[in-house]
Structures are given as C-alpha cells and as structure tokens.
Amino acid sequence: RIFEAVANLLRRVAAGRPLVVLLEDLHWCDDMTVRLLKFLPRRLEGQPVLLVGTARAEEISGISGRGAVLDALRRDVFSQSRTLGPLSRDQSMELLQLLLASRGAGTAAALADRVWQLSEGNPFVVVECARAFRDGRNETSEFLWELPDQVRALTAHYLTDLGDVAVRLVDAAAVIGRDFDMAVLRHVADLSPSEVADGLEQLVRRRVLRETQGRFDFVHDQVREVVHDQL
C-alpha cells in the first residue's frame, strides 16, 4: 500500500509536467528502497517520469549483499545504467571558473594547474578546492599546496573499514610512492604471498588501488597522500 501511494503521488505530480526523481547514494539505501525502485516503473509505465539513482561502485563492493541487489535492479528491463568517468581537464577548469566567478575571484593559471593535479577530474575535489581558495586565500595566491580538509576527511573515512592486511599493504604502497609489482609490495610489507594476494584483491575491488599489466598503483594520488600523512 505504501508503494502504491508513492506511485499515485508521482502520477499526480507528473500529470501537470514531466517529472525527474533523483535518489542519491543507493549504496547506503535499505532493501525497501531498492524494492520500491523495482516496483515504480511498472506502475508508472507511460507516465512522463524518470527515476534516477546514483551509487558508488567502490562503496557497493564493501556492503554485504547490497551489490547483488543493485545489480539485479540494473539488469531490470526498465533500467539503464551508465558508469561516469572523471571530468576532462577542460570540464574541470570550467567548473572551477564558475565556482570562483560566483565570488568574484579569478582563476590564475598556477591555481588551475594545482587544482587539476589534486582533482584529476574528480568534481568533488574541484568544488572543495574552490571553497578552500575562496575561504582562506586571496586572488594573488599561487597554489593550493594541500588537499582541502573535506577531501582529506572523506578519503580517510573511506579507508577506515579496510582489513588489517589491506591496511598494512596500503601503508607500504604509500611509502613506495609509485607503481609497483606484487613482489616489491610483499617484500616491503613482509607478508606471505597469499596474504598479499587477498589484500590486493580487496584494495582493487574497493578501488583504492588499480592494476595495469601486473603492476599496481593508487587510483588517485590524493589517496596515497592521505595514507602517507597518517603514518
């Protein structure tokens, strides 16, 4: 009855104009929300309603059972899915300019280069860099030398639920400071081959590290920087 009431509400709102409903962070949703998302398209078929849900793949992999549920939703005949990549440099700079223009600040070339180096196209990092620049620095500042506090805090929180072996490996990787192979990491971390393999699997699945042709590196240098600073 609750689901039917929600569907009826959306039908009424959509009767006057097309409607978009956005549900963010589905990796934290409960099972009832996922069931609602499977229910609504069939009750709203033919109505000008678009349901949009967002989720972080790296968060889904760390939640027991949630990934399978959302995969089933993604395979539903009514659903389409798209994986969003990082912004390009031009897109990142456009976002930065818009954010700084709202406060009358300029975008110096050195500042733009530093924001791109920190963000690598991550829009959250671009936004936080712009906020840090507006709040703590003036237009003549040349660089944002450090990661903004919000970015550092979010990254640190993201790493809190890693297993002990994965933490030891990511610490060793941060000290190595460049791409490495499994043998180097095992030597530095002083762990058995099986422990390293299991830990690397978790870190790659959680998108802390990435693998390219048998070598590993952090998915983003900000993660390495936060880990290294915590040691």
PDB file of C-alpha atoms in Angstrom:
ATOM      1  CA  ARG A   1       0.000   0.000   0.000  1.00  0.00           C
ATOM      2  CA  ILE A   2       2.900   2.352   0.747  1.00  0.00           C
ATOM      3  CA  PHE A   3       4.434   1.644  -2.656  1.00  0.00           C
ATOM      4  CA  GLU A   4       1.095   2.214  -4.384  1.00  0.00           C
ATOM      5  CA  ALA A   5       0.667   5.505  -2.532  1.00  0.00           C
ATOM      6  CA  VAL A   6       4.117   6.669  -3.716  1.00  0.00           C
ATOM      7  CA  ALA A   7       3.263   5.679  -7.296  1.00  0.00           C
ATOM      8  CA  ASN A   8      -0.027   7.550  -7.099  1.00  0.00           C
ATOM      9  CA  LEU A   9       1.724  10.671  -5.784  1.00  0.00           C
ATOM     10  CA  LEU A  10       4.207  10.597  -8.674  1.00  0.00           C
ATOM     11  CA  ARG A  11       1.411  10.088 -11.208  1.00  0.00           C
ATOM     12  CA  ARG A  12      -0.406  13.143  -9.854  1.00  0.00           C
ATOM     13  CA  VAL A  13       2.695  15.346  -9.932  1.00  0.00           C
ATOM     14  CA  ALA A  14       3.608  14.123 -13.432  1.00  0.00           C
ATOM     15  CA  ALA A  15       0.119  14.891 -14.729  1.00  0.00           C
ATOM     16  CA  GLY A  16       0.999  18.593 -14.864  1.00  0.00           C
ATOM     17  CA  ARG A  17       4.571  18.357 -16.153  1.00  0.00           C
ATOM     18  CA  PRO A  18       7.376  15.840 -16.761  1.00  0.00           C
ATOM     19  CA  LEU A  19       8.992  14.699 -13.526  1.00  0.00           C
ATOM     20  CA  VAL A  20      12.534  13.623 -12.559  1.00  0.00           C
ATOM     21  CA  VAL A  21      13.031  11.866  -9.212  1.00  0.00           C
ATOM     22  CA  LEU A  22      16.646  11.585  -8.043  1.00  0.00           C
ATOM     23  CA  LEU A  23      17.734   9.162  -5.319  1.00  0.00           C
ATOM     24  CA  GLU A  24      21.385   9.622  -4.413  1.00  0.00           C
ATOM     25  CA  ASP A  25      23.792   7.232  -2.683  1.00  0.00           C
ATOM     26  CA  LEU A  26      21.922   3.982  -3.326  1.00  0.00           C
ATOM     27  CA  HIS A  27      24.927   2.156  -1.858  1.00  0.00           C
ATOM     28  CA  TRP A  28      23.550   3.258   1.539  1.00  0.00           C
ATOM     29  CA  CYS A  29      19.873   2.580   0.864  1.00  0.00           C
ATOM     30  CA  ASP A  30      17.828  -0.108   2.594  1.00  0.00           C
ATOM     31  CA  ASP A  31      16.254  -3.077   0.821  1.00  0.00           C
ATOM     32  CA  MET A  32      12.838  -1.426   0.889  1.00  0.00           C
ATOM     33  CA  THR A  33      14.135   1.432  -1.258  1.00  0.00           C
ATOM     34  CA  VAL A  34      15.505  -0.994  -3.847  1.00  0.00           C
ATOM     35  CA  ARG A  35      12.164  -2.836  -3.898  1.00  0.00           C
ATOM     36  CA  LEU A  36      10.390   0.484  -4.402  1.00  0.00           C
ATOM     37  CA  LEU A  37      12.629   1.260  -7.381  1.00  0.00           C
ATOM     38  CA  LYS A  38      11.751  -2.095  -8.932  1.00  0.00           C
ATOM     39  CA  PHE A  39       8.047  -1.505  -8.264  1.00  0.00           C
ATOM     40  CA  LEU A  40       7.593   2.048  -9.558  1.00  0.00           C
ATOM     41  CA  PRO A  41       8.478   1.686 -13.266  1.00  0.00           C
ATOM     42  CA  ARG A  42       5.732  -0.868 -13.810  1.00  0.00           C
ATOM     43  CA  ARG A  43       3.159   1.324 -12.066  1.00  0.00           C
ATOM     44  CA  LEU A  44       4.307   4.451 -13.902  1.00  0.00           C
ATOM     45  CA  GLU A  45       4.631   2.990 -17.397  1.00  0.00           C
ATOM     46  CA  GLY A  46       3.505   5.555 -19.944  1.00  0.00           C
ATOM     47  CA  GLN A  47       3.884   8.446 -17.495  1.00  0.00           C
ATOM     48  CA  PRO A  48       6.487  11.225 -18.072  1.00  0.00           C
ATOM     49  CA  VAL A  49       8.534  10.178 -15.040  1.00  0.00           C
ATOM     50  CA  LEU A  50      12.274   9.495 -14.952  1.00  0.00           C
ATOM     51  CA  LEU A  51      13.753   7.778 -11.898  1.00  0.00           C
ATOM     52  CA  VAL A  52      17.495   8.357 -11.439  1.00  0.00           C
ATOM     53  CA  GLY A  53      19.630   6.623  -8.830  1.00  0.00           C
ATOM     54  CA  THR A  54      23.315   7.155  -8.103  1.00  0.00           C
ATOM     55  CA  ALA A  55      25.753   4.823  -6.359  1.00  0.00           C
ATOM     56  CA  ARG A  56      29.497   4.478  -5.918  1.00  0.00           C
ATOM     57  CA  ALA A  57      30.767   1.146  -7.194  1.00  0.00           C
ATOM     58  CA  GLU A  58      33.576   1.071  -4.630  1.00  0.00           C
ATOM     59  CA  GLU A  59      31.057   1.522  -1.789  1.00  0.00           C
ATOM     60  CA  ILE A  60      28.745  -1.212  -3.100  1.00  0.00           C
ATOM     61  CA  SER A  61      31.538  -3.786  -3.080  1.00  0.00           C
ATOM     62  CA  GLY A  62      32.101  -3.188   0.618  1.00  0.00           C
ATOM     63  CA  ILE A  63      28.490  -3.727   1.670  1.00  0.00           C
ATOM     64  CA  SER A  64      27.364  -7.306   2.177  1.00  0.00           C
ATOM     65  CA  GLY A  65      24.589  -8.265  -0.232  1.00  0.00           C
ATOM     66  CA  ARG A  66      23.888  -4.734  -1.472  1.00  0.00           C
ATOM     67  CA  GLY A  67      25.895  -5.115  -4.661  1.00  0.00           C
ATOM     68  CA  ALA A  68      23.875  -8.142  -5.787  1.00  0.00           C
ATOM     69  CA  VAL A  69      20.588  -6.361  -5.107  1.00  0.00           C
ATOM     70  CA  LEU A  70      21.590  -3.287  -7.097  1.00  0.00           C
ATOM     71  CA  ASP A  71      22.962  -5.445  -9.924  1.00  0.00           C
ATOM     72  CA  ALA A  72      19.542  -7.096 -10.178  1.00  0.00           C
ATOM     73  CA  LEU A  73      17.956  -3.660 -10.379  1.00  0.00           C
ATOM     74  CA  ARG A  74      20.412  -2.615 -13.088  1.00  0.00           C
ATOM     75  CA  ARG A  75      19.525  -5.671 -15.170  1.00  0.00           C
ATOM     76  CA  ASP A  76      15.806  -4.905 -14.955  1.00  0.00           C
ATOM     77  CA  VAL A  77      14.107  -4.397 -18.348  1.00  0.00           C
ATOM     78  CA  PHE A  78      13.014  -0.909 -17.284  1.00  0.00           C
ATOM     79  CA  SER A  79      16.519   0.164 -16.277  1.00  0.00           C
ATOM     80  CA  GLN A  80      19.589   1.549 -17.996  1.00  0.00           C
ATOM     81  CA  SER A  81      22.942   2.113 -16.307  1.00  0.00           C
ATOM     82  CA  ARG A  82      25.911   4.318 -17.054  1.00  0.00           C
ATOM     83  CA  THR A  83      29.296   4.490 -15.386  1.00  0.00           C
ATOM     84  CA  LEU A  84      30.515   8.066 -15.082  1.00  0.00           C
ATOM     85  CA  GLY A  85      34.201   8.751 -15.575  1.00  0.00           C
ATOM     86  CA  PRO A  86      36.164  11.736 -14.288  1.00  0.00           C
ATOM     87  CA  LEU A  87      35.805  15.168 -15.821  1.00  0.00           C
ATOM     88  CA  SER A  88      38.255  16.204 -18.511  1.00  0.00           C
ATOM     89  CA  ARG A  89      40.728  18.959 -17.753  1.00  0.00           C
ATOM     90  CA  ASP A  90      38.629  21.453 -19.753  1.00  0.00           C
ATOM     91  CA  GLN A  91      35.464  20.432 -17.880  1.00  0.00           C
ATOM     92  CA  SER A  92      37.261  20.674 -14.531  1.00  0.00           C
ATOM     93  CA  MET A  93      38.527  24.152 -15.338  1.00  0.00           C
ATOM     94  CA  GLU A  94      35.071  25.257 -16.495  1.00  0.00           C
ATOM     95  CA  LEU A  95      33.615  24.078 -13.182  1.00  0.00           C
ATOM     96  CA  LEU A  96      36.383  25.825 -11.234  1.00  0.00           C
ATOM     97  CA  GLN A  97      35.873  29.092 -13.114  1.00  0.00           C
ATOM     98  CA  LEU A  98      32.129  29.015 -12.496  1.00  0.00           C
ATOM     99  CA  LEU A  99      32.629  28.409  -8.778  1.00  0.00           C
ATOM    100  CA  LEU A 100      35.180  31.190  -8.392  1.00  0.00           C
ATOM    101  CA  ALA A 101      33.292  33.636 -10.615  1.00  0.00           C
ATOM    102  CA  SER A 102      30.315  33.474  -8.240  1.00  0.00           C
ATOM    103  CA  ARG A 103      32.518  35.125  -5.591  1.00  0.00           C
ATOM    104  CA  GLY A 104      34.349  37.464  -7.945  1.00  0.00           C
ATOM    105  CA  ALA A 105      37.615  35.526  -7.717  1.00  0.00           C
ATOM    106  CA  GLY A 106      39.920  34.961 -10.636  1.00  0.00           C
ATOM    107  CA  THR A 107      41.413  31.685 -11.889  1.00  0.00           C
ATOM    108  CA  ALA A 108      45.172  32.033 -12.260  1.00  0.00           C
ATOM    109  CA  ALA A 109      46.985  29.517 -14.428  1.00  0.00           C
ATOM    110  CA  ALA A 110      49.010  28.232 -11.451  1.00  0.00           C
ATOM    111  CA  LEU A 111      45.846  27.720  -9.423  1.00  0.00           C
ATOM    112  CA  ALA A 112      44.162  25.884 -12.298  1.00  0.00           C
ATOM    113  CA  ASP A 113      47.176  23.597 -12.713  1.00  0.00           C
ATOM    114  CA  ARG A 114      47.252  22.799  -8.994  1.00  0.00           C
ATOM    115  CA  VAL A 115      43.514  22.059  -8.841  1.00  0.00           C
ATOM    116  CA  TRP A 116      43.820  19.730 -11.819  1.00  0.00           C
ATOM    117  CA  GLN A 117      46.784  17.985 -10.174  1.00  0.00           C
ATOM    118  CA  LEU A 118      44.795  17.461  -6.968  1.00  0.00           C
ATOM    119  CA  SER A 119      41.486  16.509  -8.552  1.00  0.00           C
ATOM    120  CA  GLU A 120      42.387  14.585 -11.723  1.00  0.00           C
ATOM    121  CA  GLY A 121      38.814  15.272 -12.811  1.00  0.00           C
ATOM    122  CA  ASN A 122      37.045  14.438  -9.541  1.00  0.00           C
ATOM    123  CA  PRO A 123      34.301  17.104  -9.312  1.00  0.00           C
ATOM    124  CA  PHE A 124      34.050  16.849  -5.505  1.00  0.00           C
ATOM    125  CA  VAL A 125      37.731  17.742  -5.192  1.00  0.00           C
ATOM    126  CA  VAL A 126      37.327  20.650  -7.642  1.00  0.00           C
ATOM    127  CA  VAL A 127      34.437  22.034  -5.577  1.00  0.00           C
ATOM    128  CA  GLU A 128      36.355  21.708  -2.299  1.00  0.00           C
ATOM    129  CA  CYS A 129      39.467  23.310  -3.794  1.00  0.00           C
ATOM    130  CA  ALA A 130      37.369  26.259  -4.958  1.00  0.00           C
ATOM    131  CA  ARG A 131      35.814  26.570  -1.491  1.00  0.00           C
ATOM    132  CA  ALA A 132      39.221  26.427   0.229  1.00  0.00           C
ATOM    133  CA  PHE A 133      40.574  29.079  -2.119  1.00  0.00           C
ATOM    134  CA  ARG A 134      37.592  31.386  -1.577  1.00  0.00           C
ATOM    135  CA  ASP A 135      37.546  30.959   2.190  1.00  0.00           C
ATOM    136  CA  GLY A 136      41.222  31.020   3.024  1.00  0.00           C
ATOM    137  CA  ARG A 137      43.188  32.610   0.256  1.00  0.00           C
ATOM    138  CA  ASN A 138      43.152  35.692  -1.943  1.00  0.00           C
ATOM    139  CA  GLU A 139      43.365  36.163  -5.685  1.00  0.00           C
ATOM    140  CA  THR A 140      47.146  36.531  -5.607  1.00  0.00           C
ATOM    141  CA  SER A 141      47.636  33.068  -4.098  1.00  0.00           C
ATOM    142  CA  GLU A 142      49.608  30.879  -6.455  1.00  0.00           C
ATOM    143  CA  PHE A 143      48.903  27.395  -5.190  1.00  0.00           C
ATOM    144  CA  LEU A 144      46.644  25.273  -3.065  1.00  0.00           C
ATOM    145  CA  TRP A 145      49.526  23.332  -1.573  1.00  0.00           C
ATOM    146  CA  GLU A 146      47.485  20.904   0.497  1.00  0.00           C
ATOM    147  CA  LEU A 147      44.364  18.848  -0.001  1.00  0.00           C
ATOM    148  CA  PRO A 148      41.261  20.642   1.311  1.00  0.00           C
ATOM    149  CA  ASP A 149      40.206  19.383   4.742  1.00  0.00           C
ATOM    150  CA  GLN A 150      36.886  17.967   3.497  1.00  0.00           C
ATOM    151  CA  VAL A 151      38.616  15.906   0.805  1.00  0.00           C
ATOM    152  CA  ARG A 152      41.189  14.626   3.302  1.00  0.00           C
ATOM    153  CA  ALA A 153      38.498  13.739   5.866  1.00  0.00           C
ATOM    154  CA  LEU A 154      36.312  11.913   3.326  1.00  0.00           C
ATOM    155  CA  THR A 155      39.278   9.958   1.976  1.00  0.00           C
ATOM    156  CA  ALA A 156      40.407   8.980   5.464  1.00  0.00           C
ATOM    157  CA  HIS A 157      36.880   7.867   6.390  1.00  0.00           C
ATOM    158  CA  TYR A 158      36.692   5.763   3.245  1.00  0.00           C
ATOM    159  CA  LEU A 159      39.774   3.819   4.328  1.00  0.00           C
ATOM    160  CA  THR A 160      38.605   3.101   7.892  1.00  0.00           C
ATOM    161  CA  ASP A 161      36.894  -0.251   7.257  1.00  0.00           C
ATOM    162  CA  LEU A 162      39.738  -1.966   5.409  1.00  0.00           C
ATOM    163  CA  GLY A 163      41.030  -5.214   6.892  1.00  0.00           C
ATOM    164  CA  ASP A 164      44.303  -5.356   8.809  1.00  0.00           C
ATOM    165  CA  VAL A 165      46.246  -6.914   5.921  1.00  0.00           C
ATOM    166  CA  ALA A 166      44.834  -4.415   3.421  1.00  0.00           C
ATOM    167  CA  VAL A 167      45.803  -1.533   5.741  1.00  0.00           C
ATOM    168  CA  ARG A 168      49.350  -2.868   6.037  1.00  0.00           C
ATOM    169  CA  LEU A 169      49.585  -3.159   2.257  1.00  0.00           C
ATOM    170  CA  VAL A 170      48.182   0.294   1.562  1.00  0.00           C
ATOM    171  CA  ASP A 171      50.593   1.792   4.105  1.00  0.00           C
ATOM    172  CA  ALA A 172      53.511   0.073   2.361  1.00  0.00           C
ATOM    173  CA  ALA A 173      52.234   1.229  -1.034  1.00  0.00           C
ATOM    174  CA  ALA A 174      52.050   4.828   0.177  1.00  0.00           C
ATOM    175  CA  VAL A 175      55.697   4.685   1.267  1.00  0.00           C
ATOM    176  CA  ILE A 176      56.787   3.130  -2.038  1.00  0.00           C
ATOM    177  CA  GLY A 177      55.133   6.155  -3.624  1.00  0.00           C
ATOM    178  CA  ARG A 178      54.995   4.903  -7.219  1.00  0.00           C
ATOM    179  CA  ASP A 179      53.636   1.958  -9.179  1.00  0.00           C
ATOM    180  CA  PHE A 180      54.924  -1.427  -8.025  1.00  0.00           C
ATOM    181  CA  ASP A 181      54.538  -5.149  -8.601  1.00  0.00           C
ATOM    182  CA  MET A 182      53.354  -7.774  -6.158  1.00  0.00           C
ATOM    183  CA  ALA A 183      56.887  -8.924  -5.299  1.00  0.00           C
ATOM    184  CA  VAL A 184      58.007  -5.452  -4.213  1.00  0.00           C
ATOM    185  CA  LEU A 185      54.888  -4.955  -2.088  1.00  0.00           C
ATOM    186  CA  ARG A 186      55.296  -8.357  -0.438  1.00  0.00           C
ATOM    187  CA  HIS A 187      58.921  -7.572   0.397  1.00  0.00           C
ATOM    188  CA  VAL A 188      58.105  -4.160   1.890  1.00  0.00           C
ATOM    189  CA  ALA A 189      55.034  -5.346   3.836  1.00  0.00           C
ATOM    190  CA  ASP A 190      56.721  -8.613   4.947  1.00  0.00           C
ATOM    191  CA  LEU A 191      53.607 -10.716   4.316  1.00  0.00           C
ATOM    192  CA  SER A 192      53.014 -14.138   2.768  1.00  0.00           C
ATOM    193  CA  PRO A 193      52.062 -14.414  -0.930  1.00  0.00           C
ATOM    194  CA  SER A 194      48.516 -15.487  -0.041  1.00  0.00           C
ATOM    195  CA  GLU A 195      48.061 -12.546   2.353  1.00  0.00           C
ATOM    196  CA  VAL A 196      49.287 -10.108  -0.276  1.00  0.00           C
ATOM    197  CA  ALA A 197      47.011 -11.616  -2.928  1.00  0.00           C
ATOM    198  CA  ASP A 198      43.942 -11.392  -0.673  1.00  0.00           C
ATOM    199  CA  GLY A 199      44.788  -7.850   0.432  1.00  0.00           C
ATOM    200  CA  LEU A 200      45.396  -6.644  -3.122  1.00  0.00           C
ATOM    201  CA  GLU A 201      42.098  -8.158  -4.219  1.00  0.00           C
ATOM    202  CA  GLN A 202      40.266  -6.143  -1.562  1.00  0.00           C
ATOM    203  CA  LEU A 203      42.119  -2.930  -2.387  1.00  0.00           C
ATOM    204  CA  VAL A 204      41.460  -3.251  -6.123  1.00  0.00           C
ATOM    205  CA  ARG A 205      37.819  -4.180  -5.514  1.00  0.00           C
ATOM    206  CA  ARG A 206      37.404  -1.160  -3.269  1.00  0.00           C
ATOM    207  CA  ARG A 207      39.156   0.987  -5.880  1.00  0.00           C
ATOM    208  CA  VAL A 208      41.922   2.069  -3.556  1.00  0.00           C
ATOM    209  CA  LEU A 209      44.496   0.560  -5.926  1.00  0.00           C
ATOM    210  CA  ARG A 210      44.312  -0.167  -9.638  1.00  0.00           C
ATOM    211  CA  GLU A 211      46.102  -2.869 -11.622  1.00  0.00           C
ATOM    212  CA  THR A 212      47.688  -2.305 -15.019  1.00  0.00           C
ATOM    213  CA  GLN A 213      49.578  -5.145 -16.693  1.00  0.00           C
ATOM    214  CA  GLY A 214      50.587  -6.770 -13.426  1.00  0.00           C
ATOM    215  CA  ARG A 215      51.593  -3.549 -11.687  1.00  0.00           C
ATOM    216  CA  PHE A 216      49.634  -1.643  -9.055  1.00  0.00           C
ATOM    217  CA  ASP A 217      49.203   1.994  -8.138  1.00  0.00           C
ATOM    218  CA  PHE A 218      46.750   4.196  -6.247  1.00  0.00           C
ATOM    219  CA  VAL A 219      43.627   5.128  -8.184  1.00  0.00           C
ATOM    220  CA  HIS A 220      44.263   8.740  -7.211  1.00  0.00           C
ATOM    221  CA  ASP A 221      47.299  10.426  -5.718  1.00  0.00           C
ATOM    222  CA  GLN A 222      45.120  12.084  -3.066  1.00  0.00           C
ATOM    223  CA  VAL A 223      44.547   8.636  -1.529  1.00  0.00           C
ATOM    224  CA  ARG A 224      48.292   7.980  -1.377  1.00  0.00           C
ATOM    225  CA  GLU A 225      48.856  11.417   0.138  1.00  0.00           C
ATOM    226  CA  VAL A 226      46.263  10.895   2.868  1.00  0.00           C
ATOM    227  CA  VAL A 227      47.588   7.435   3.754  1.00  0.00           C
ATOM    228  CA  HIS A 228      51.174   8.665   3.811  1.00  0.00           C
ATOM    229  CA  ASP A 229      50.308  11.620   6.050  1.00  0.00           C
ATOM    230  CA  GLN A 230      48.576   9.308   8.528  1.00  0.00           C
ATOM    231  CA  LEU A 231      51.664   7.169   9.016  1.00  0.00           C
TER     232      LEU A 231
END
